[in-house]
Coordinates of C-alpha atoms in Angstrom, one line a residue:
M1 CA 135.9 13.2 250.1
F2 CA 134.0 15.8 248.6
I3 CA 132.3 16.6 252.0
R4 CA 135.8 15.8 254.0
E5 CA 136.7 18.7 253.0
L6 CA 134.0 20.7 253.3
L7 CA 133.8 20.1 256.4
N8 CA 137.9 20.1 256.7
S9 CA 137.9 24.1 255.2
W10 CA 134.2 25.1 257.9
I11 CA 136.2 24.5 260.7
E12 CA 139.5 25.7 259.3
G13 CA 137.1 29.0 258.2
G14 CA 136.3 29.2 261.5
I15 CA 132.1 28.5 260.6
L16 CA 132.2 24.8 262.5
K17 CA 133.2 25.3 265.9
R18 CA 133.7 23.3 268.9
I19 CA 131.6 24.0 271.6
A20 CA 130.9 21.8 274.6
G21 CA 132.9 18.9 273.2
R22 CA 129.9 19.2 270.5
W23 CA 130.5 20.8 266.5
A24 CA 128.0 24.2 266.0
S25 CA 128.3 27.1 263.5
D26 CA 126.3 30.7 263.9
P27 CA 123.1 30.8 261.5
Q28 CA 124.0 34.0 260.3
D29 CA 127.2 31.5 258.3
D30 CA 127.9 31.7 254.6
F31 CA 127.1 28.1 253.9
S32 CA 127.5 28.7 250.1
L33 CA 128.6 25.1 249.1
P34 CA 131.6 25.5 246.1
T35 CA 131.5 24.3 242.0
S36 CA 133.8 21.2 242.7
I37 CA 135.7 19.6 244.6
K38 CA 139.0 21.4 242.9
A39 CA 138.1 24.8 243.8
L40 CA 137.1 23.6 247.5
I41 CA 139.5 22.1 248.0
A42 CA 141.7 25.5 246.3
A43 CA 139.1 27.8 248.4
R44 CA 140.5 26.0 251.9
L45 CA 144.4 26.2 250.9
D46 CA 143.5 30.3 250.9
Q47 CA 142.5 29.9 254.2
I48 CA 146.0 28.4 256.1
P49 CA 149.0 31.2 256.9
R50 CA 151.2 32.0 254.5
P51 CA 154.0 29.6 255.5
L52 CA 152.4 26.6 255.7
R53 CA 151.3 27.2 252.3
E54 CA 155.0 27.7 251.5
I55 CA 155.8 23.7 253.4
L56 CA 152.7 22.6 250.6
E57 CA 154.1 24.3 247.8
V58 CA 157.4 22.2 248.5
A59 CA 156.2 18.8 248.7
S60 CA 153.3 19.3 245.3
A61 CA 156.6 19.6 243.9
L62 CA 158.6 16.6 245.2
E63 CA 155.6 14.5 244.0
G64 CA 154.5 10.9 245.0
R65 CA 156.2 9.6 249.4
F66 CA 158.7 11.9 250.3
S67 CA 160.7 12.5 253.5
A68 CA 160.1 15.1 256.4
A69 CA 164.1 15.1 256.3
L70 CA 163.9 16.1 252.6
L71 CA 161.4 18.5 252.8
G72 CA 162.6 19.9 256.2
A73 CA 165.9 20.3 253.8
I74 CA 164.1 22.0 251.2
V75 CA 161.8 24.0 252.4
G76 CA 165.3 25.8 255.2
T77 CA 163.1 26.8 258.3
P78 CA 164.1 26.4 261.7
D79 CA 160.6 25.0 262.9
V80 CA 159.7 22.9 259.9
E81 CA 159.2 20.2 261.9
T82 CA 155.8 21.7 264.0
M83 CA 154.6 23.4 260.9
I84 CA 155.1 19.0 259.6
A85 CA 152.7 18.3 262.8
E86 CA 150.0 21.5 262.0
L87 CA 149.5 20.0 258.2
L88 CA 149.3 17.0 259.7
R89 CA 146.6 17.9 262.5
R90 CA 145.4 19.7 259.1
D91 CA 144.9 16.1 257.3
L92 CA 146.5 17.7 254.6
L93 CA 149.3 15.3 254.9
R94 CA 149.9 12.4 256.4
L95 CA 151.6 9.8 257.8
A96 CA 152.6 7.0 254.2
E97 CA 155.5 4.9 256.3
E98 CA 157.5 5.8 259.0
T99 CA 159.7 8.4 258.4
S100 CA 157.9 9.4 254.8
L101 CA 154.9 11.8 254.3
I102 CA 151.9 11.8 251.4
F103 CA 149.3 14.2 251.0
S104 CA 146.4 12.9 252.0
Q105 CA 145.0 13.0 249.1
S106 CA 146.1 13.0 245.5
L107 CA 144.4 15.8 244.6
I108 CA 145.8 18.5 246.6
Q109 CA 148.9 18.3 245.5
E110 CA 147.4 18.7 242.1
V111 CA 145.7 21.8 243.2
T112 CA 148.5 23.2 245.6
Y113 CA 150.8 22.7 242.0
Q114 CA 148.4 23.7 240.0
T115 CA 148.0 27.4 241.3
M116 CA 151.9 28.4 242.1
L117 CA 153.1 31.2 239.6
L118 CA 155.4 29.1 236.7
S119 CA 157.9 30.8 237.7
R120 CA 158.0 29.6 241.6
R121 CA 157.9 26.1 240.4
R122 CA 160.1 26.5 238.0
E123 CA 162.4 28.3 241.3
L124 CA 161.4 24.2 243.6
H125 CA 162.5 22.2 240.7
Q126 CA 166.5 24.1 240.4
R127 CA 166.0 24.5 244.5
I128 CA 165.5 20.5 244.9
A129 CA 167.7 19.1 241.8
S130 CA 170.4 21.0 243.2
L131 CA 170.1 20.2 246.7
L132 CA 169.6 16.0 245.8
E133 CA 172.5 16.4 242.9
A134 CA 174.3 16.7 245.7
R135 CA 172.6 13.8 247.9
K136 CA 173.9 12.2 244.6
G137 CA 170.0 11.9 244.4
D138 CA 168.8 9.5 241.3
I139 CA 169.3 10.3 238.0
E140 CA 165.3 10.3 237.3
S141 CA 164.6 12.1 240.2
L142 CA 167.2 14.4 238.8
A143 CA 165.8 14.6 235.2
R144 CA 162.8 15.5 236.5
H145 CA 163.7 18.4 238.4
Y146 CA 166.0 19.9 236.3
R147 CA 163.0 19.4 233.4
L148 CA 160.9 20.8 235.2
A149 CA 162.8 23.7 236.1
E150 CA 163.9 24.4 232.3
D151 CA 167.5 24.3 233.1
A152 CA 169.0 22.5 229.7
E153 CA 172.0 22.3 230.6
H154 CA 171.6 20.0 233.1
A155 CA 168.9 18.7 232.3
V156 CA 169.9 17.5 228.5
P157 CA 172.5 15.0 230.7
Y158 CA 170.1 14.0 232.7
L159 CA 167.1 12.8 230.9
V160 CA 170.1 10.9 228.4
Q161 CA 171.6 9.3 230.8
A162 CA 167.8 7.7 232.8
A163 CA 166.8 6.6 228.6
L164 CA 170.3 4.5 228.6
R165 CA 169.4 2.8 231.8
A166 CA 166.0 2.7 230.5
Q167 CA 167.0 1.4 227.1
G168 CA 169.8 -1.2 229.0
R169 CA 166.5 -2.1 230.9
A170 CA 164.5 -2.7 228.0
S171 CA 161.9 -0.4 228.9
H172 CA 161.8 1.7 225.2
S173 CA 159.1 3.4 226.3
S174 CA 160.2 5.3 229.4
A175 CA 163.9 5.8 227.2
C176 CA 161.4 7.4 223.7
Q177 CA 159.5 9.8 226.9
F178 CA 163.1 10.9 228.1
L179 CA 164.6 11.4 224.7
R180 CA 161.6 13.4 223.7
Q181 CA 162.1 15.7 226.9
A182 CA 165.1 16.2 226.3
L183 CA 164.7 17.1 222.2
A184 CA 161.8 19.6 223.4
L185 CA 164.3 21.4 226.1
Y186 CA 167.4 21.1 223.6
P187 CA 168.9 24.5 223.5
R188 CA 170.0 26.3 220.3
D189 CA 173.4 27.5 222.2
T190 CA 175.7 24.9 221.5
S191 CA 178.3 26.6 223.6
L192 CA 176.7 24.2 225.6
A193 CA 178.5 20.3 226.8
L194 CA 175.4 18.7 226.3
P195 CA 175.2 15.3 224.1
P196 CA 174.7 15.5 220.3
R197 CA 171.7 15.9 219.4
S198 CA 171.9 13.5 216.8
D199 CA 173.5 11.6 218.9
L200 CA 169.6 11.6 220.7
L201 CA 168.1 11.3 217.9
R202 CA 169.5 8.0 216.7
S203 CA 168.6 6.2 220.5
L204 CA 165.2 7.6 220.0
A205 CA 165.1 5.7 216.4
D206 CA 166.2 2.5 218.0
S207 CA 163.7 2.4 220.6
A208 CA 161.3 4.4 218.9
A209 CA 162.0 1.1 216.8
V210 CA 161.9 -1.9 219.5
L211 CA 158.3 -0.4 220.5
G212 CA 156.6 -0.5 216.1
L213 CA 157.8 3.4 216.3
Y214 CA 158.7 3.1 212.1
D215 CA 157.4 6.8 210.9
E216 CA 158.4 8.2 214.3
A217 CA 162.2 6.2 213.7
L218 CA 162.6 6.9 210.1
S219 CA 162.2 10.5 210.6
S220 CA 164.4 11.0 213.6
A221 CA 167.3 8.0 212.2
R222 CA 166.7 10.6 209.4
L223 CA 167.3 14.2 211.5
A224 CA 171.1 12.8 212.8
R225 CA 172.4 11.4 209.5
D226 CA 171.5 14.9 208.1
M227 CA 173.6 16.6 211.5
L228 CA 176.4 14.1 210.9
G229 CA 179.5 14.7 208.9
D230 CA 182.0 12.3 209.9
S231 CA 181.8 8.4 208.0
L232 CA 181.6 6.0 210.1
A233 CA 178.8 7.6 212.6
I234 CA 177.0 8.0 209.1
A235 CA 177.6 4.3 208.1
Q236 CA 175.8 3.6 211.7
I237 CA 172.7 5.5 211.0
E238 CA 173.0 3.6 207.3
R239 CA 172.5 0.7 208.7
T240 CA 169.9 1.9 211.5
L241 CA 167.7 3.3 208.5
G242 CA 168.6 -0.6 206.6
N243 CA 167.1 -2.2 209.5
L244 CA 164.1 -0.5 210.4
H245 CA 162.9 -0.9 206.3
E246 CA 164.1 -4.1 206.6
R247 CA 160.8 -4.6 209.4
L248 CA 158.5 -2.7 207.3
G249 CA 159.2 -4.5 204.9
D250 CA 160.5 -2.7 202.4
Y251 CA 163.8 -4.7 201.1
A252 CA 165.0 -3.1 198.3
K253 CA 165.5 0.2 200.1
A254 CA 166.7 -1.9 203.5
A255 CA 169.5 -2.8 200.7
E256 CA 170.0 0.4 199.9
H257 CA 171.4 1.6 203.4
Y258 CA 172.9 -1.0 203.9
A259 CA 175.4 -1.0 200.9
E260 CA 175.8 2.9 201.9
A261 CA 176.4 1.7 204.7
A262 CA 179.2 -0.1 203.6
R263 CA 180.3 1.2 201.5
R264 CA 180.9 4.6 204.2
S265 CA 182.1 2.7 207.0
P266 CA 186.2 3.4 207.3
E267 CA 185.8 -0.5 209.6
E268 CA 186.6 -3.1 209.0
S269 CA 184.3 -5.0 211.8
L270 CA 181.2 -2.8 211.0
R271 CA 181.3 -3.9 207.0
N272 CA 181.2 -7.2 208.3
R273 CA 178.1 -6.5 210.7
V274 CA 177.1 -5.2 207.6
Q275 CA 177.7 -8.2 205.0
L276 CA 175.4 -10.1 207.9
D277 CA 172.6 -7.5 207.7
L278 CA 172.4 -8.8 204.2
A279 CA 172.8 -12.4 204.8
W280 CA 169.2 -11.7 207.5
L281 CA 168.2 -9.7 204.9
A282 CA 168.2 -13.0 202.5
L283 CA 167.2 -15.0 204.4
R284 CA 164.1 -13.1 205.5
Q285 CA 163.6 -12.6 201.7
G286 CA 163.8 -17.1 201.3
D287 CA 167.2 -16.3 199.7
H288 CA 169.2 -20.0 202.7
D289 CA 171.7 -20.2 199.9
A290 CA 172.7 -16.3 199.6
C291 CA 172.5 -15.6 203.7
L292 CA 174.8 -18.8 204.0
A293 CA 177.3 -17.5 201.4
A294 CA 177.3 -14.2 202.9
C295 CA 178.3 -16.0 206.6
S296 CA 180.5 -19.0 204.7
Q297 CA 182.2 -15.2 203.7
V298 CA 182.3 -13.7 206.8
L299 CA 183.4 -17.2 208.8
R300 CA 186.3 -16.8 206.0
H301 CA 187.2 -13.4 206.2
A302 CA 187.0 -12.3 209.7
E303 CA 188.8 -14.6 212.0
A304 CA 190.1 -11.4 214.5
D305 CA 186.4 -10.4 214.6
V306 CA 184.9 -12.8 217.0
D307 CA 182.0 -11.0 218.1
A308 CA 180.8 -11.4 213.7
L309 CA 182.2 -15.1 213.6
G310 CA 179.8 -15.5 216.8
M311 CA 176.5 -13.6 214.7
A312 CA 178.1 -15.2 211.7
H313 CA 177.8 -18.7 213.0
S314 CA 174.2 -17.7 214.2
L315 CA 172.2 -16.6 212.3
R316 CA 173.9 -20.3 209.0
G317 CA 172.3 -21.6 212.3
V318 CA 168.9 -19.9 211.5
A319 CA 168.9 -20.5 208.4
Y320 CA 170.0 -24.1 208.7
D321 CA 166.8 -24.4 211.2
R322 CA 164.8 -22.7 208.8
L323 CA 166.1 -25.2 205.8
G324 CA 165.4 -28.1 209.0
R325 CA 168.9 -29.2 208.8
W326 CA 168.4 -28.6 212.9
Q327 CA 171.1 -30.7 213.7
D328 CA 172.9 -28.6 211.0
A329 CA 171.2 -25.7 213.2
S330 CA 172.4 -27.6 216.3
S331 CA 176.2 -27.3 215.6
A332 CA 176.2 -23.5 214.3
H333 CA 174.6 -22.6 217.4
R334 CA 176.7 -24.2 219.9
A335 CA 179.8 -22.6 217.4
A336 CA 178.4 -19.4 218.5
L337 CA 177.7 -19.9 221.8
N338 CA 181.5 -21.3 222.4
L339 CA 183.0 -18.1 220.9
R340 CA 180.8 -15.7 222.9
I341 CA 181.8 -18.0 226.4
R342 CA 185.7 -16.7 225.3
R343 CA 183.7 -13.4 225.0
R344 CA 182.1 -13.4 227.8
D345 CA 179.7 -11.9 226.1
R346 CA 176.3 -12.6 228.1
F347 CA 174.2 -10.6 226.1
G348 CA 175.2 -13.7 223.1
M349 CA 175.7 -15.9 225.2
A350 CA 171.8 -16.1 226.4
S351 CA 170.9 -14.9 222.7
S352 CA 172.2 -18.6 221.2
L353 CA 171.3 -21.1 224.5
N354 CA 167.8 -19.9 222.9
N355 CA 168.2 -20.4 219.9
W356 CA 170.4 -23.8 220.4
G357 CA 167.3 -24.8 222.2
M358 CA 165.0 -24.4 220.1
A359 CA 166.6 -26.7 217.5
L360 CA 167.0 -29.4 219.7
T361 CA 163.2 -28.4 221.0
E362 CA 162.7 -30.0 216.6
L363 CA 164.9 -32.9 216.8
G364 CA 163.0 -34.4 220.1
D365 CA 165.7 -33.3 222.9
W366 CA 163.2 -32.0 224.9
P367 CA 165.0 -31.8 228.1
E368 CA 168.2 -30.3 227.1
A369 CA 166.4 -27.7 225.5
E370 CA 165.1 -27.7 228.3
R371 CA 167.8 -26.9 230.8
L372 CA 169.6 -24.6 227.9
Y373 CA 166.4 -21.6 227.8
N374 CA 166.1 -21.9 231.5
R375 CA 169.9 -21.1 231.5
S376 CA 169.7 -17.9 228.4
L377 CA 166.4 -17.5 231.6
K378 CA 168.4 -16.9 233.0
L379 CA 170.9 -14.9 231.8
Y380 CA 168.4 -12.6 230.0
E381 CA 166.8 -11.3 233.9
R382 CA 170.4 -11.3 235.3
I383 CA 171.2 -8.8 232.4
G384 CA 168.2 -7.2 232.6
D385 CA 167.1 -7.5 229.4
P386 CA 162.9 -8.7 230.1
S387 CA 161.8 -8.5 226.3
R388 CA 164.2 -10.8 225.6
A389 CA 163.0 -12.4 228.5
S390 CA 159.9 -12.5 228.2
A391 CA 160.3 -14.9 224.2
V392 CA 162.5 -17.2 226.6
R393 CA 159.7 -17.9 228.3
N394 CA 156.9 -18.3 225.3
N395 CA 159.6 -20.9 224.0
L396 CA 159.5 -22.7 227.5
G397 CA 155.4 -22.3 226.8
D398 CA 155.6 -23.8 223.9
L399 CA 157.6 -26.4 225.3
A400 CA 155.4 -27.6 227.7
A401 CA 152.4 -27.0 225.6
R402 CA 153.7 -29.8 223.6
R403 CA 154.3 -32.0 226.3
G404 CA 150.8 -32.0 227.4
N405 CA 151.1 -29.8 230.0
L406 CA 148.9 -26.5 229.6
E407 CA 148.4 -25.1 232.8
A408 CA 151.8 -24.2 232.6
A409 CA 152.0 -23.3 229.5
E410 CA 149.5 -20.5 229.6
K411 CA 151.1 -18.9 232.7
L412 CA 154.3 -18.8 231.0
H413 CA 151.9 -17.2 228.0
R414 CA 150.0 -14.8 230.4
E415 CA 153.8 -14.1 232.3
A416 CA 155.3 -12.8 229.0
L417 CA 152.2 -10.8 227.4
S418 CA 151.8 -8.9 231.4
R419 CA 155.4 -8.0 231.2
R420 CA 155.8 -7.2 227.4
E421 CA 152.4 -4.9 227.4
K422 CA 154.7 -3.2 231.0
L423 CA 157.1 -2.8 227.9
G424 CA 155.2 -1.7 225.2
D425 CA 157.0 -4.5 222.7
R426 CA 154.8 -4.6 220.4
F427 CA 155.8 -7.7 218.5
G428 CA 156.4 -9.2 221.5
V429 CA 153.1 -8.7 223.0
G430 CA 151.5 -10.0 218.8
A431 CA 154.4 -13.3 219.3
S432 CA 152.5 -13.6 222.9
H433 CA 148.7 -12.9 222.9
C434 CA 149.6 -15.9 219.6
A435 CA 151.0 -17.8 221.6
L436 CA 148.5 -17.2 224.5
G437 CA 145.4 -17.9 222.2
W438 CA 147.1 -21.4 221.0
V439 CA 146.9 -22.1 223.8
I440 CA 144.0 -21.6 225.0
A441 CA 142.0 -23.5 222.5
L442 CA 144.4 -26.4 223.1
K443 CA 142.0 -25.5 225.8
G444 CA 138.7 -26.3 224.6
D445 CA 137.7 -22.2 224.7
L446 CA 138.3 -21.9 219.9
D447 CA 136.0 -18.6 220.8
E448 CA 138.8 -17.0 223.4
G449 CA 141.9 -18.3 221.3
G450 CA 140.7 -17.6 218.5
K451 CA 140.5 -14.0 219.2
L452 CA 143.5 -13.5 221.0
I453 CA 145.6 -15.5 217.9
R454 CA 143.6 -12.7 216.2
D455 CA 144.0 -10.2 218.2
G456 CA 147.7 -10.6 217.4
V457 CA 147.8 -11.1 213.8
A458 CA 146.2 -7.9 214.0
I459 CA 149.6 -6.4 215.9
L460 CA 151.9 -8.1 213.7
E461 CA 151.3 -7.1 210.0
A462 CA 149.9 -3.6 211.7
I463 CA 153.7 -3.0 212.2
G464 CA 154.7 -5.1 209.0
E465 CA 156.3 -8.2 210.3
R466 CA 155.9 -11.7 208.6
E467 CA 157.1 -13.8 211.7
L468 CA 154.6 -16.5 213.6
L469 CA 151.8 -15.2 211.2
A470 CA 152.1 -18.5 208.8
E471 CA 151.8 -20.3 211.9
A472 CA 149.1 -18.4 213.4
Y473 CA 147.1 -18.5 209.7
Q474 CA 147.5 -22.2 211.0
A475 CA 146.5 -22.4 213.8
L476 CA 143.4 -19.6 213.2
G477 CA 141.9 -22.3 210.3
R478 CA 142.8 -25.6 213.2
I479 CA 140.6 -23.7 215.4
A480 CA 138.1 -22.7 212.2
L481 CA 138.1 -27.0 211.5
E482 CA 137.3 -27.7 215.5
G483 CA 134.4 -26.3 214.9
R484 CA 133.1 -27.7 211.1
R485 CA 133.3 -24.4 209.9
Y486 CA 135.4 -25.9 206.6
P487 CA 134.9 -22.7 203.5
E488 CA 136.7 -20.5 206.7
A489 CA 138.9 -23.3 207.5
E490 CA 140.1 -23.7 203.4
A491 CA 140.6 -20.1 203.3
R492 CA 142.5 -19.7 206.5
L493 CA 145.1 -22.7 205.2
A494 CA 145.1 -21.2 201.8
K495 CA 146.6 -17.8 202.9
A496 CA 149.1 -19.8 205.5
L497 CA 150.3 -21.5 202.7
G498 CA 151.5 -18.4 201.0
L499 CA 153.3 -17.2 203.6
S500 CA 155.4 -20.2 203.9
H501 CA 156.9 -20.2 200.2
F502 CA 157.3 -17.4 201.0
D503 CA 159.0 -17.8 203.6
R504 CA 160.6 -21.2 201.7
N505 CA 160.2 -23.4 205.1
P506 CA 159.8 -26.3 204.3
L507 CA 158.4 -27.4 207.8
Q508 CA 156.2 -24.8 207.6
R509 CA 154.3 -26.1 204.5
A510 CA 154.1 -30.3 205.6
I511 CA 151.7 -28.9 208.9
V512 CA 149.6 -27.3 206.5
H513 CA 149.4 -29.8 203.7
R514 CA 148.9 -32.2 206.9
L515 CA 145.8 -30.0 207.7
R516 CA 144.1 -29.7 204.2
G517 CA 144.4 -32.9 204.5
Q518 CA 142.5 -33.6 207.5
L519 CA 139.8 -30.9 206.2
R520 CA 139.7 -33.4 202.9
L521 CA 139.3 -36.7 205.3
E522 CA 136.8 -34.7 206.7
L523 CA 135.4 -33.8 204.5
G524 CA 135.1 -36.5 203.6
D525 CA 136.9 -36.4 199.3
M526 CA 139.1 -39.3 199.8
A527 CA 141.7 -38.1 196.7
G528 CA 142.4 -35.0 197.8
A529 CA 143.5 -36.0 201.4
R530 CA 145.5 -38.6 200.5
D531 CA 147.3 -36.2 197.8
E532 CA 147.5 -34.0 201.2
I533 CA 149.2 -36.4 203.5
M534 CA 151.4 -38.4 200.8
E535 CA 152.7 -34.8 200.4
A536 CA 152.8 -33.9 203.4
A537 CA 154.8 -36.8 204.2
R538 CA 157.6 -36.0 201.4
M539 CA 158.5 -33.5 202.7
L540 CA 159.1 -34.3 206.1
E541 CA 161.2 -36.8 204.5
G542 CA 164.6 -34.6 204.4
L543 CA 163.5 -33.5 208.1
S544 CA 164.8 -34.5 211.6
H545 CA 160.9 -33.5 212.7
P546 CA 160.2 -36.8 215.1
L547 CA 157.2 -34.6 216.1
E548 CA 155.8 -34.0 213.2
R549 CA 156.4 -37.8 211.2
A550 CA 155.1 -38.9 214.4
R551 CA 151.4 -36.3 213.6
T552 CA 151.5 -37.1 210.0
Q553 CA 151.8 -40.3 210.8
V554 CA 148.2 -40.8 212.7
L555 CA 146.5 -38.6 210.2
R556 CA 147.6 -41.4 207.0
S557 CA 146.6 -44.4 209.8
R558 CA 142.6 -42.3 209.5
L559 CA 143.3 -42.0 206.0
L560 CA 144.3 -45.9 206.1
R561 CA 142.1 -46.5 208.2
A562 CA 139.1 -45.2 206.3
E563 CA 139.9 -47.0 203.2
G564 CA 139.7 -50.7 204.8
R565 CA 143.3 -51.4 205.3
C566 CA 143.5 -52.0 208.8
A567 CA 146.6 -53.1 210.2
E568 CA 148.6 -51.3 208.3
A569 CA 146.8 -48.2 210.0
T570 CA 147.3 -50.2 213.2
A571 CA 151.7 -50.5 212.7
M572 CA 151.3 -47.0 211.4
L573 CA 149.7 -46.0 214.3
S574 CA 151.8 -48.6 216.8
M575 CA 154.9 -46.3 215.1
A576 CA 153.1 -42.5 216.1
L577 CA 152.4 -43.2 219.8
M578 CA 155.5 -45.0 220.2
T579 CA 157.3 -41.6 219.0
F580 CA 155.1 -40.0 221.3
E581 CA 156.6 -42.1 224.1
R582 CA 159.8 -41.2 223.9
L583 CA 159.3 -37.7 223.3
G584 CA 156.8 -37.0 226.5
A585 CA 154.7 -35.7 224.2
H586 CA 151.5 -36.8 226.0
R587 CA 148.7 -34.9 224.9
D588 CA 149.6 -36.8 221.0
R589 CA 149.3 -39.7 223.3
A590 CA 146.5 -39.9 224.5
L591 CA 144.2 -38.1 221.6
A592 CA 145.7 -40.7 218.9
S593 CA 145.4 -43.7 221.1
L594 CA 141.5 -42.5 220.4
E595 CA 139.9 -44.2 218.0
D596 CA 139.7 -41.9 214.7
S597 CA 141.0 -38.6 216.9
P598 CA 142.3 -36.1 214.6
P599 CA 145.9 -34.5 215.4
D600 CA 147.4 -32.0 217.1
P601 CA 148.0 -29.4 214.5
L602 CA 150.9 -27.4 215.3
G603 CA 153.6 -27.8 218.2
G604 CA 152.4 -24.1 219.0
F605 CA 154.8 -20.8 218.6
A606 CA 157.9 -20.8 218.9
E607 CA 159.9 -17.6 218.1
A608 CA 161.8 -16.3 217.0
P609 CA 165.6 -16.9 217.8
G610 CA 166.8 -13.5 220.3
G611 CA 169.8 -11.4 218.6
L612 CA 170.7 -12.8 216.0
A613 CA 172.0 -11.2 213.4
R614 CA 172.1 -7.7 215.2

């Protein structure tokens, strides 16, 4: 590129001349070299006629691809087509498509723009924005040009619109960028008809929270609250603050904000939602009874508030899911879905379909779960919510892994991870790392699988999220167990057991006890193995979870065989094999068919249901 620009500079400066079909020069001419390529481009630009330079300046303000017609309309000179042709000939611009132009080198655009006076840049962006506005141009372009023109009166509304559109498609990184730019431009002159600054701060708090930028989210929410005088608006921001402290694990502070939101709210509908927030808070602390009682109260007293009723049924479903009562969970999610269909609430419908699919996954009705997941995925994609669509992809990946289709599972998890990384969804990235890592480990690459899971755990712990951690530490314990790193396996499983006790999740505790039983069995501690395996079996008696029960039966059969009780071992293994066959758990069946084969420890990483009580 340097040589190309140097030759162009010499040609345009008359140092190199075409004589008799060959390039020649005068030995007396100055062939001194510039110190950098930017200096070379700047020197070359200085040599072109001013009218051509002005067209390049307009083009540099447009950025990216632009049409010759738009460039001509902004420049406004009659011979613009001739000048564009000259810029093409000089290799400063080139055709990108039939009707589009682009700079031949991005550095030419950069140097052209940077060498303009600031006042010239502002004037060009104002002219471009006015023309685009008259032509009803896209919101993002109008926001950009009015912002660079430093025209706050026009830029702030367009930046807010661009942020809302970004939030609507779950692009929260872009939303934060637009809102920060709007706040930076927000004038002290309050006579301008602009969206309230408090609204910008509240939106910024919402998007920053999704990205795990909790310090910025809290700061923005508090600033917004201090600007408000309306009771309803203050109640809404208090609820936002409660949500943020809940995400950070500060449940006492979250409860304070929720209580303040309920006290200040003049609307019953908001008070119903705050009550459901408190119910979700109770659930996160393992108090399932308090959660279910709060949901029942909303269901009794919010007959006219269909949205609240849908949320209450959905949250009841999650509570039942945590208790291992999947039949009850399935009924609750079906009730929530029916209410949301009645309201034509597509977002709520997508959430309930996903949640119901998760309950059916645990119950072993995998074909119906897959059908519900796919319906949920289509709705989220139609709505334009790639973040929640990625969560459903992870759940489909989990289902594929349970069936032993590891290639399909890996593909789904990689798609989810890629989309979440583009969105800047930190929780989602952490969850997808864990899910993908587990599938990679199942495929035999324990080192890479373990690394991916540890990366996911680090992200989840950094943003204060506890969801999925018990499963993640189980998986790390299983990987260490597979690698015969028994002390590490013991430590990882102890951590997983502590986390599952905190969440009061009986299924997770049963799985950890089974894995600890396998560890004791491999170490030759028969008494310890029997205690752990029987504890897992005891906990599963009250749970309708055929897959985990069959996995525990496989391990019990190994224990019985080790104790010399071969007939009992064979009968126990036969029951497990029939369950795997009925479910379509092909990998589990293949492993269990191998003599003395260790069972597969986890079903995968199904995500917490999206849009439950929020």
